[in-house]
Structures are given as structure tokens and as C-alpha cells.
Amino acid sequence: MRTQVAIIGAGPAGLFLSLLLERLGVESVILELHTRKHIEERVRAGLLEFNTVQLMHELGVGDRLRRQGLEHGGIELRFNRHGHRIDFRDLAAGKCVTIYAQHEVIKDLVRARLATNHPILFETTEVLVHALDSTAPYVTFQNGGVSERLDCDFIAGCDGFHGVTRAVIPAGALTVYEREYPFGWLGILAQAPPASKELVYVHHDRGFALLSMRSPEISRLYLQCAPGEDLAQWPDDRIWSELHQRFATDDGGQLTEGPITQRTVTGMRSFVVEPMQFGRLFLAGDAAHIVPPTGAKGLNLAVADVRVLAEALGAFYARGSSDLLGQYSATCVRRVWKVQRFSWWMTQLLHRFPDDNPFDHRRQLAELDYVTSSRAASQSLAENYVGLPV
Ligand SMILES: Cc1cc2nc3c(=O)[nH]c(=O)nc-3n(C[C@H](O)[C@H](O)[C@H](O)COP(=O)(O)OP(=O)(O)OC[C@H]3O[C@@H](n4cnc5c(N)ncnc54)[C@H](O)[C@@H]3O)c2cc1C
């Protein structure tokens, strides 16, 4: 097989890239480890930045998003048992964010990709990338028990944090920047109407909590917990009791309870590799960086990377220019670090750290007070939250 761009991974990065390239007349083949059903049912992120929503409409994959997405013009920061709204529309030039689950985005993108008659090869295993420092790289893999080879001009490593592409780059060629957090999130999906129309971020003595949602009927709730928390220790009653304590307000607002349909523990880390390129291999999305989920940025950052990559590949094929490809990593990394900073800032502002002392606690509360009472500070939060320009 031969194509122009071999894309490893059919997550948001790989699928958006394929549609962006299609629009520029650039051919690609996507290799995906899992089945279509698996990737279309994998519950992950759920908040789309303004730019990501715009892009879905531009690519013609926004019909269901328009019907089912929930536009949010703000968030609540809750501390000392009081809520404070950050109004995005007022503070960020009328922009908002949209709640629409990642697996719904994946369904829309897969359907659009398959309609182009260019393939997604599902259940490909033993993917290996070769000759990255030549102008004729290639990929070998197993598909349906058959050994295959895909020749190409470029390889896009969109295979997530645990993928294979980053791992083949020689250790000396990459610098890794990493920070692990001493806590995780216990997340549940509950069949219960969300108690708030917008997301609620809680700073509490017992630890952080977040109210989010997947639809007007389904709540997504998170509790700060230990990194390797044992879910067996968390029967439904204990989860609801802890959530009620952390979300309690002086005006008596109540969470809505309902059957818990899924529960997970997610670790938290910040991670960046530089450069995001090695020869003809370009890393994008989680393959190159991870953010803690507090700022809801992981998916959106993956989309921003592939916009830059598609434009650079488009320039190569249209004009034979490698300039933008040469600048790919530097262009992305500049934005990646701003998003890392914001995600870290939200995380350190709202969580309890094991070595917290009363000074840290009072400092966090002072910062929350500042962020919610100063227009300049709330504006900074709002413009980062709705998404920095690409
Ligand atoms: C449990 C969980 C919860 C999350 N919650 C949030 C959240 O609330 N908010 C938020 O902003 N972000 C969240 N994230 C992060 C967000 O989902 C990711 O940032 C986003 O999926 C990144 O997209 P991606 O395309 O780069 O990588 P991925 O979505 O990881 O896609 C990579 C694709 O590559 C495939 N693949 C892997 N290895 C291979 C291989 N060897 N060969 C072929 N294919 C391969 C994978 O199957 C996958 O389909 C969460 C992530 C996880 C894991």
C-alpha cells in the first residue's frame, strides 16, 4: 500500500487530521489498534473549546453537535460554601464552550472519514514505523493475520500517550518535561439530571470536586482521591455522601442522585516532549503531551496540533514548501506550554496537596477570592478556558 500521510491512531488527533488533509486534497491512511465499536464507546473528555466547535462546523461534521451539544456561557467556582460565576460571554468576547462527549465526536468523525472512501484500518496490531530520517518512511503492521507494509511521505503519530510512535524516537533526540500529581479523580456517570446548568468547580477542605454533565439527563461527577484509589472501597452511598459534603452551600443547593452507571479512577500528570518531530514523524495530541483534566484541555489541544500539522502538510503538497513543517514543533509547543500552564494553574488552585499547610490553604482561598472579584483575573481565566487562538 502507498499513501501520502500514514496516520497512526483514530483518536481525535488522527481523525481530525485526516479530514483536514482531505479538504486540502492530501491522501492519508489511518491505522487504529481497536475496533470501531471500541473507539466509539470509549468515555473520555466532554468539553469542546470554541475553536474546536467552529472546526467541526467547518468540516461539515457538526450536525449532531448543533442539535445535542450544550452551550455553556460560564462556569461556577465554589468555595467557602458559596458559588461565584465566571461569565465567559461577557469576559471572552461572546465566546462559550460546548458540552459534547468525546465518543460522540469520534462517531461523527469516523462516519465522515469513511464517507470519503479513504480507509481506517481497524484492529491493526504490531504497528512499527521505519526509515523516519529518510524521505521514504514506511509502516509495517498486522491486519487480519496478514503482514502489511504502508509506504508514505510522512507519518503522523496520533496514537496517544501509550502509543508506539513516540517510543521509537531515540532517547537522546527528545527532552521530556513531566510532573505527576499526588492525587487522582474518582469519576462517575450517573443517570441524574445535573444539579447545575453549568460546570461547578469546588474547592473544599475535603478535596476538590467537579460537577459536569453529558446531557440534560446524565451527570458526570468527580472527586479528588488518592492516585491509586481502590474503587472497591467506594460503594454508591459513600460516593454520594462525599459528593454532598463537598458541594454543600449555605443556600441549601442539592445535588441530584441517580443510578451510577460507570466509575473510574484517573491519575493526573503534566507531560510534554520536545521537539514534537523526528525526521518525517510528527507527533500530535496525547502522543506528545498530557495535561491534568482540570482545565478540560486534552482533546482541544490535540485538535490544535493537527490544525498546524495539516496546514504545514498542505503547504508541502501545494507549493513544495517545507518551511511550515520545519516550524511545526516550535509553533505547537508555544501554545502547548500556555495550555500546560493553565491546566496546572487550575489544578494547584483547586486541589488539596498532601503537604498543604494552613498557609497554602489561605493562599488558595485568597486567589479564588481575587479571581472571582477582579475583572482582569476572571478575564484571564475565561480567555484560557474558552480556548486560546490557534
Ligand atoms: C480516562 C480518560 C479521561 C479523560 N478525560 C478528559 C476530560 O475530562 N477532559 C479532557 O480535556 N481530556 C480528557 N482526557 C484526555 C483526552 O481524552 C485526550 O487528550 C484525547 O483523547 C487526546 O486525543 P488523541 O487523539 O491525541 O489521543 P487518543 O484519544 O488517546 O487516541 C489515540 C488513538 O490511537 C490508538 N492507538 C494507540 N496505540 C496504537 C497503536 N500501536 N497502533 C494503532 N493505533 C494505536 C488508540 O486506540 C486511540 O484510538 C481523558 C483521557 C482519558 C484516558
mmCIF file of N, CA and C in Angstrom, residues 202-286:
data_model
loop_
_atom_site.group_PDB
_atom_site.id
_atom_site.type_symbol
_atom_site.label_atom_id
_atom_site.label_comp_id
_atom_site.label_asym_id
_atom_site.label_seq_id
_atom_site.Cartn_x
_atom_site.Cartn_y
_atom_site.Cartn_z
ATOM 1 N N VAL A 202 -15.312 22.871 42.649
ATOM 2 C CA VAL A 202 -15.393 23.091 44.097
ATOM 3 C C VAL A 202 -14.024 22.991 44.756
ATOM 4 N N HIS A 203 -13.682 24.026 45.504
ATOM 5 C CA HIS A 203 -12.542 23.966 46.421
ATOM 6 C C HIS A 203 -13.118 23.669 47.801
ATOM 7 N N HIS A 204 -12.645 22.572 48.435
ATOM 8 C CA HIS A 204 -13.220 22.185 49.726
ATOM 9 C C HIS A 204 -12.128 21.597 50.617
ATOM 10 N N ASP A 205 -12.305 21.749 51.926
ATOM 11 C CA ASP A 205 -11.331 21.176 52.877
ATOM 12 C C ASP A 205 -11.121 19.684 52.635
ATOM 13 N N ARG A 206 -12.152 18.987 52.175
ATOM 14 C CA ARG A 206 -12.049 17.535 51.982
ATOM 15 C C ARG A 206 -11.447 17.186 50.622
ATOM 16 N N GLY A 207 -11.223 18.211 49.790
ATOM 17 C CA GLY A 207 -10.634 17.988 48.473
ATOM 18 C C GLY A 207 -11.535 18.522 47.370
ATOM 19 N N PHE A 208 -10.944 18.571 46.175
ATOM 20 C CA PHE A 208 -11.622 19.122 45.003
ATOM 21 C C PHE A 208 -12.831 18.263 44.593
ATOM 22 N N ALA A 209 -13.812 18.890 43.963
ATOM 23 C CA ALA A 209 -14.910 18.144 43.322
ATOM 24 C C ALA A 209 -15.359 18.925 42.101
ATOM 25 N N LEU A 210 -15.932 18.202 41.134
ATOM 26 C CA LEU A 210 -16.395 18.848 39.898
ATOM 27 C C LEU A 210 -17.735 18.252 39.484
ATOM 28 N N LEU A 211 -18.666 19.145 39.170
ATOM 29 C CA LEU A 211 -19.935 18.713 38.567
ATOM 30 C C LEU A 211 -19.882 19.049 37.084
ATOM 31 N N SER A 212 -19.998 18.020 36.261
ATOM 32 C CA SER A 212 -20.104 18.221 34.826
ATOM 33 C C SER A 212 -21.304 17.405 34.356
ATOM 34 N N MET A 213 -21.493 17.296 33.066
ATOM 35 C CA MET A 213 -22.668 16.579 32.570
ATOM 36 C C MET A 213 -22.396 16.055 31.169
ATOM 37 N N ARG A 214 -23.179 15.058 30.750
ATOM 38 C CA ARG A 214 -23.088 14.569 29.381
ATOM 39 C C ARG A 214 -24.338 14.961 28.592
ATOM 40 N N SER A 215 -25.441 15.168 29.305
ATOM 41 C CA SER A 215 -26.712 15.529 28.658
ATOM 42 C C SER A 215 -27.622 16.071 29.769
ATOM 43 N N PRO A 216 -28.818 16.564 29.416
ATOM 44 C CA PRO A 216 -29.716 17.061 30.469
ATOM 45 C C PRO A 216 -30.171 15.949 31.428
ATOM 46 N N GLU A 217 -29.921 14.686 31.068
ATOM 47 C CA GLU A 217 -30.329 13.572 31.950
ATOM 48 C C GLU A 217 -29.150 12.919 32.668
ATOM 49 N N ILE A 218 -27.926 13.162 32.206
ATOM 50 C CA ILE A 218 -26.770 12.413 32.740
ATOM 51 C C ILE A 218 -25.736 13.346 33.360
ATOM 52 N N SER A 219 -25.422 13.112 34.640
ATOM 53 C CA SER A 219 -24.395 13.899 35.329
ATOM 54 C C SER A 219 -23.061 13.177 35.272
ATOM 55 N N ARG A 220 -21.980 13.954 35.183
ATOM 56 C CA ARG A 220 -20.617 13.419 35.278
ATOM 57 C C ARG A 220 -20.022 14.133 36.484
ATOM 58 N N LEU A 221 -19.675 13.367 37.517
ATOM 59 C CA LEU A 221 -19.194 13.985 38.760
ATOM 60 C C LEU A 221 -17.824 13.420 39.123
ATOM 61 N N TYR A 222 -16.975 14.267 39.673
ATOM 62 C CA TYR A 222 -15.618 13.853 40.035
ATOM 63 C C TYR A 222 -15.305 14.267 41.469
ATOM 64 N N LEU A 223 -14.491 13.418 42.122
ATOM 65 C CA LEU A 223 -13.988 13.710 43.469
ATOM 66 C C LEU A 223 -12.480 13.559 43.466
ATOM 67 N N GLN A 224 -11.766 14.466 44.074
ATOM 68 C CA GLN A 224 -10.332 14.254 44.276
ATOM 69 C C GLN A 224 -10.141 13.040 45.181
ATOM 70 N N CYS A 225 -9.220 12.141 44.804
ATOM 71 C CA CYS A 225 -8.979 10.932 45.601
ATOM 72 C C CYS A 225 -7.486 10.621 45.548
ATOM 73 N N ALA A 226 -7.082 9.522 46.177
ATOM 74 C CA ALA A 226 -5.679 9.099 46.094
ATOM 75 C C ALA A 226 -5.403 8.617 44.665
ATOM 76 N N PRO A 227 -4.131 8.686 44.197
ATOM 77 C CA PRO A 227 -3.851 8.325 42.791
ATOM 78 C C PRO A 227 -4.282 6.899 42.440
ATOM 79 N N GLY A 228 -4.051 5.945 43.335
ATOM 80 C CA GLY A 228 -4.423 4.559 43.025
ATOM 81 C C GLY A 228 -5.632 4.118 43.822
ATOM 82 N N GLU A 229 -6.566 5.003 44.060
ATOM 83 C CA GLU A 229 -7.722 4.730 44.932
ATOM 84 C C GLU A 229 -8.392 3.395 44.546
ATOM 85 N N ASP A 230 -8.749 2.614 45.566
ATOM 86 C CA ASP A 230 -9.385 1.321 45.331
ATOM 87 C C ASP A 230 -10.907 1.534 45.225
ATOM 88 N N LEU A 231 -11.456 1.312 44.038
ATOM 89 C CA LEU A 231 -12.886 1.575 43.832
ATOM 90 C C LEU A 231 -13.770 0.679 44.692
ATOM 91 N N ALA A 232 -13.210 -0.480 45.104
ATOM 92 C CA ALA A 232 -13.999 -1.388 45.941
ATOM 93 C C ALA A 232 -14.350 -0.726 47.290
ATOM 94 N N GLN A 233 -13.550 0.266 47.676
ATOM 95 C CA GLN A 233 -13.816 0.972 48.939
ATOM 96 C C GLN A 233 -14.875 2.072 48.776
ATOM 97 N N TRP A 234 -15.404 2.206 47.552
ATOM 98 C CA TRP A 234 -16.325 3.311 47.285
ATOM 99 C C TRP A 234 -17.695 2.804 46.808
ATOM 100 N N PRO A 235 -18.493 2.231 47.739
ATOM 101 C CA PRO A 235 -19.878 1.899 47.372
ATOM 102 C C PRO A 235 -20.654 3.189 47.071
ATOM 103 N N ASP A 236 -21.797 3.037 46.408
ATOM 104 C CA ASP A 236 -22.564 4.222 45.978
ATOM 105 C C ASP A 236 -22.826 5.199 47.127
ATOM 106 N N ASP A 237 -23.205 4.656 48.300
ATOM 107 C CA ASP A 237 -23.563 5.544 49.427
ATOM 108 C C ASP A 237 -22.397 6.444 49.807
ATOM 109 N N ARG A 238 -21.201 5.849 49.816
ATOM 110 C CA ARG A 238 -20.038 6.641 50.222
ATOM 111 C C ARG A 238 -19.749 7.746 49.177
ATOM 112 N N ILE A 239 -19.885 7.390 47.894
ATOM 113 C CA ILE A 239 -19.642 8.396 46.840
ATOM 114 C C ILE A 239 -20.615 9.562 46.990
ATOM 115 N N TRP A 240 -21.920 9.243 47.142
ATOM 116 C CA TRP A 240 -22.909 10.334 47.240
ATOM 117 C C TRP A 240 -22.710 11.160 48.506
ATOM 118 N N SER A 241 -22.380 10.479 49.604
ATOM 119 C CA SER A 241 -22.181 11.221 50.858
ATOM 120 C C SER A 241 -21.015 12.206 50.705
ATOM 121 N N GLU A 242 -19.918 11.737 50.086
ATOM 122 C CA GLU A 242 -18.759 12.607 49.911
ATOM 123 C C GLU A 242 -19.085 13.767 48.969
ATOM 124 N N LEU A 243 -19.803 13.437 47.883
ATOM 125 C CA LEU A 243 -20.175 14.497 46.936
ATOM 126 C C LEU A 243 -21.058 15.547 47.626
ATOM 127 N N HIS A 244 -22.042 15.096 48.405
ATOM 128 C CA HIS A 244 -22.938 16.062 49.075
ATOM 129 C C HIS A 244 -22.145 16.983 49.986
ATOM 130 N N GLN A 245 -21.170 16.409 50.712
ATOM 131 C CA GLN A 245 -20.400 17.253 51.628
ATOM 132 C C GLN A 245 -19.601 18.307 50.873
ATOM 133 N N ARG A 246 -18.982 17.903 49.771
ATOM 134 C CA ARG A 246 -18.113 18.855 49.071
ATOM 135 C C ARG A 246 -18.910 19.919 48.304
ATOM 136 N N PHE A 247 -20.105 19.548 47.816
ATOM 137 C CA PHE A 247 -20.881 20.517 47.032
ATOM 138 C C PHE A 247 -21.801 21.394 47.907
ATOM 139 N N ALA A 248 -21.877 21.111 49.216
ATOM 140 C CA ALA A 248 -22.845 21.820 50.072
ATOM 141 C C ALA A 248 -22.637 23.339 50.022
ATOM 142 N N THR A 249 -23.754 24.069 49.990
ATOM 143 C CA THR A 249 -23.686 25.541 50.021
ATOM 144 C C THR A 249 -24.554 26.057 51.158
ATOM 145 N N ASP A 250 -24.332 27.310 51.549
ATOM 146 C CA ASP A 250 -25.132 27.885 52.624
ATOM 147 C C ASP A 250 -26.572 28.125 52.195
ATOM 148 N N ASP A 251 -26.799 28.234 50.866
ATOM 149 C CA ASP A 251 -28.192 28.450 50.455
ATOM 150 C C ASP A 251 -28.925 27.135 50.190
ATOM 151 N N GLY A 252 -28.315 26.009 50.585
ATOM 152 C CA GLY A 252 -29.026 24.725 50.601
ATOM 153 C C GLY A 252 -29.181 24.040 49.254
ATOM 154 N N GLY A 253 -28.407 24.468 48.229
ATOM 155 C CA GLY A 253 -28.476 23.788 46.922
ATOM 156 C C GLY A 253 -28.163 22.302 47.079
ATOM 157 N N GLN A 254 -28.848 21.455 46.329
ATOM 158 C CA GLN A 254 -28.702 19.995 46.483
ATOM 159 C C GLN A 254 -28.269 19.344 45.184
ATOM 160 N N LEU A 255 -27.395 18.339 45.271
ATOM 161 C CA LEU A 255 -27.071 17.515 44.110
ATOM 162 C C LEU A 255 -28.233 16.576 43.837
ATOM 163 N N THR A 256 -28.391 16.189 42.561
ATOM 164 C CA THR A 256 -29.424 15.197 42.259
ATOM 165 C C THR A 256 -28.756 13.822 42.211
ATOM 166 N N GLU A 257 -29.323 12.858 42.894
ATOM 167 C CA GLU A 257 -28.759 11.495 42.872
ATOM 168 C C GLU A 257 -29.459 10.656 41.803
ATOM 169 N N GLY A 258 -28.766 9.604 41.372
ATOM 170 C CA GLY A 258 -29.352 8.665 40.408
ATOM 171 C C GLY A 258 -28.441 7.458 40.312
ATOM 172 N N PRO A 259 -28.890 6.404 39.607
ATOM 173 C CA PRO A 259 -28.053 5.206 39.497
ATOM 174 C C PRO A 259 -26.699 5.534 38.863
ATOM 175 N N ILE A 260 -25.632 4.982 39.463
ATOM 176 C CA ILE A 260 -24.276 5.190 38.932
ATOM 177 C C ILE A 260 -24.023 4.124 37.864
ATOM 178 N N THR A 261 -23.743 4.565 36.630
ATOM 179 C CA THR A 261 -23.585 3.601 35.534
ATOM 180 C C THR A 261 -22.122 3.339 35.191
ATOM 181 N N GLN A 262 -21.228 4.175 35.685
ATOM 182 C CA GLN A 262 -19.804 3.937 35.425
ATOM 183 C C GLN A 262 -18.986 4.641 36.489
ATOM 184 N N ARG A 263 -17.884 4.011 36.912
ATOM 185 C CA ARG A 263 -16.976 4.685 37.850
ATOM 186 C C ARG A 263 -15.537 4.343 37.478
ATOM 187 N N THR A 264 -14.672 5.364 37.562
ATOM 188 C CA THR A 264 -13.270 5.172 37.169
ATOM 189 C C THR A 264 -12.378 5.997 38.090
ATOM 190 N N VAL A 265 -11.107 5.617 38.147
ATOM 191 C CA VAL A 265 -10.109 6.477 38.816
ATOM 192 C C VAL A 265 -9.090 6.880 37.751
ATOM 193 N N THR A 266 -8.848 8.174 37.626
ATOM 194 C CA THR A 266 -7.899 8.678 36.631
ATOM 195 C C THR A 266 -6.738 9.352 37.350
ATOM 196 N N GLY A 267 -5.521 8.993 36.957
ATOM 197 C CA GLY A 267 -4.338 9.661 37.514
ATOM 198 C C GLY A 267 -4.169 11.037 36.888
ATOM 199 N N MET A 268 -3.325 11.858 37.466
ATOM 200 C CA MET A 268 -3.161 13.227 36.954
ATOM 201 C C MET A 268 -1.689 13.484 36.695
ATOM 202 N N ARG A 269 -1.377 13.917 35.485
ATOM 203 C CA ARG A 269 0.008 14.290 35.209
ATOM 204 C C ARG A 269 0.072 15.393 34.149
ATOM 205 N N SER A 270 1.196 16.117 34.189
ATOM 206 C CA SER A 270 1.540 17.052 33.126
ATOM 207 C C SER A 270 2.753 16.457 32.439
ATOM 208 N N PHE A 271 2.767 16.473 31.107
ATOM 209 C CA PHE A 271 3.844 15.812 30.357
ATOM 210 C C PHE A 271 3.986 16.504 29.000
ATOM 211 N N VAL A 272 5.212 16.807 28.632
ATOM 212 C CA VAL A 272 5.474 17.375 27.298
ATOM 213 C C VAL A 272 6.769 16.777 26.769
ATOM 214 N N VAL A 273 6.801 16.381 25.483
ATOM 215 C CA VAL A 273 8.094 16.067 24.851
ATOM 216 C C VAL A 273 8.385 17.140 23.802
ATOM 217 N N GLU A 274 9.655 17.450 23.710
ATOM 218 C CA GLU A 274 10.121 18.395 22.689
ATOM 219 C C GLU A 274 11.367 17.816 22.032
ATOM 220 N N PRO A 275 11.505 17.988 20.719
ATOM 221 C CA PRO A 275 10.521 18.534 19.792
ATOM 222 C C PRO A 275 9.436 17.504 19.493
ATOM 223 N N MET A 276 8.367 17.971 18.860
ATOM 224 C CA MET A 276 7.257 17.068 18.536
ATOM 225 C C MET A 276 7.464 16.465 17.145
ATOM 226 N N GLN A 277 8.702 16.350 16.742
ATOM 227 C CA GLN A 277 9.018 15.836 15.404
ATOM 228 C C GLN A 277 10.346 15.097 15.448
ATOM 229 N N PHE A 278 10.437 14.031 14.669
ATOM 230 C CA PHE A 278 11.733 13.376 14.443
ATOM 231 C C PHE A 278 11.747 12.950 12.978
ATOM 232 N N GLY A 279 12.585 13.592 12.172
ATOM 233 C CA GLY A 279 12.610 13.286 10.738
ATOM 234 C C GLY A 279 11.228 13.473 10.139
ATOM 235 N N ARG A 280 10.708 12.422 9.512
ATOM 236 C CA ARG A 280 9.394 12.523 8.846
ATOM 237 C C ARG A 280 8.234 12.088 9.758
ATOM 238 N N LEU A 281 8.539 11.893 11.038
ATOM 239 C CA LEU A 281 7.476 11.565 12.012
ATOM 240 C C LEU A 281 7.075 12.821 12.785
ATOM 241 N N PHE A 282 5.781 13.112 12.800
ATOM 242 C CA PHE A 282 5.260 14.263 13.535
ATOM 243 C C PHE A 282 4.307 13.754 14.617
ATOM 244 N N LEU A 283 4.590 14.107 15.869
ATOM 245 C CA LEU A 283 3.713 13.691 16.980
ATOM 246 C C LEU A 283 2.622 14.737 17.175
ATOM 247 N N ALA A 284 1.424 14.281 17.513
ATOM 248 C CA ALA A 284 0.321 15.223 17.771
ATOM 249 C C ALA A 284 -0.554 14.678 18.890
ATOM 250 N N GLY A 285 -1.160 15.566 19.663
ATOM 251 C CA GLY A 285 -2.081 15.167 20.725
ATOM 252 C C GLY A 285 -1.361 14.501 21.887
ATOM 253 N N ASP A 286 -2.065 13.537 22.512
ATOM 254 C CA ASP A 286 -1.534 12.892 23.719
ATOM 255 C C ASP A 286 -0.214 12.164 23.468
#
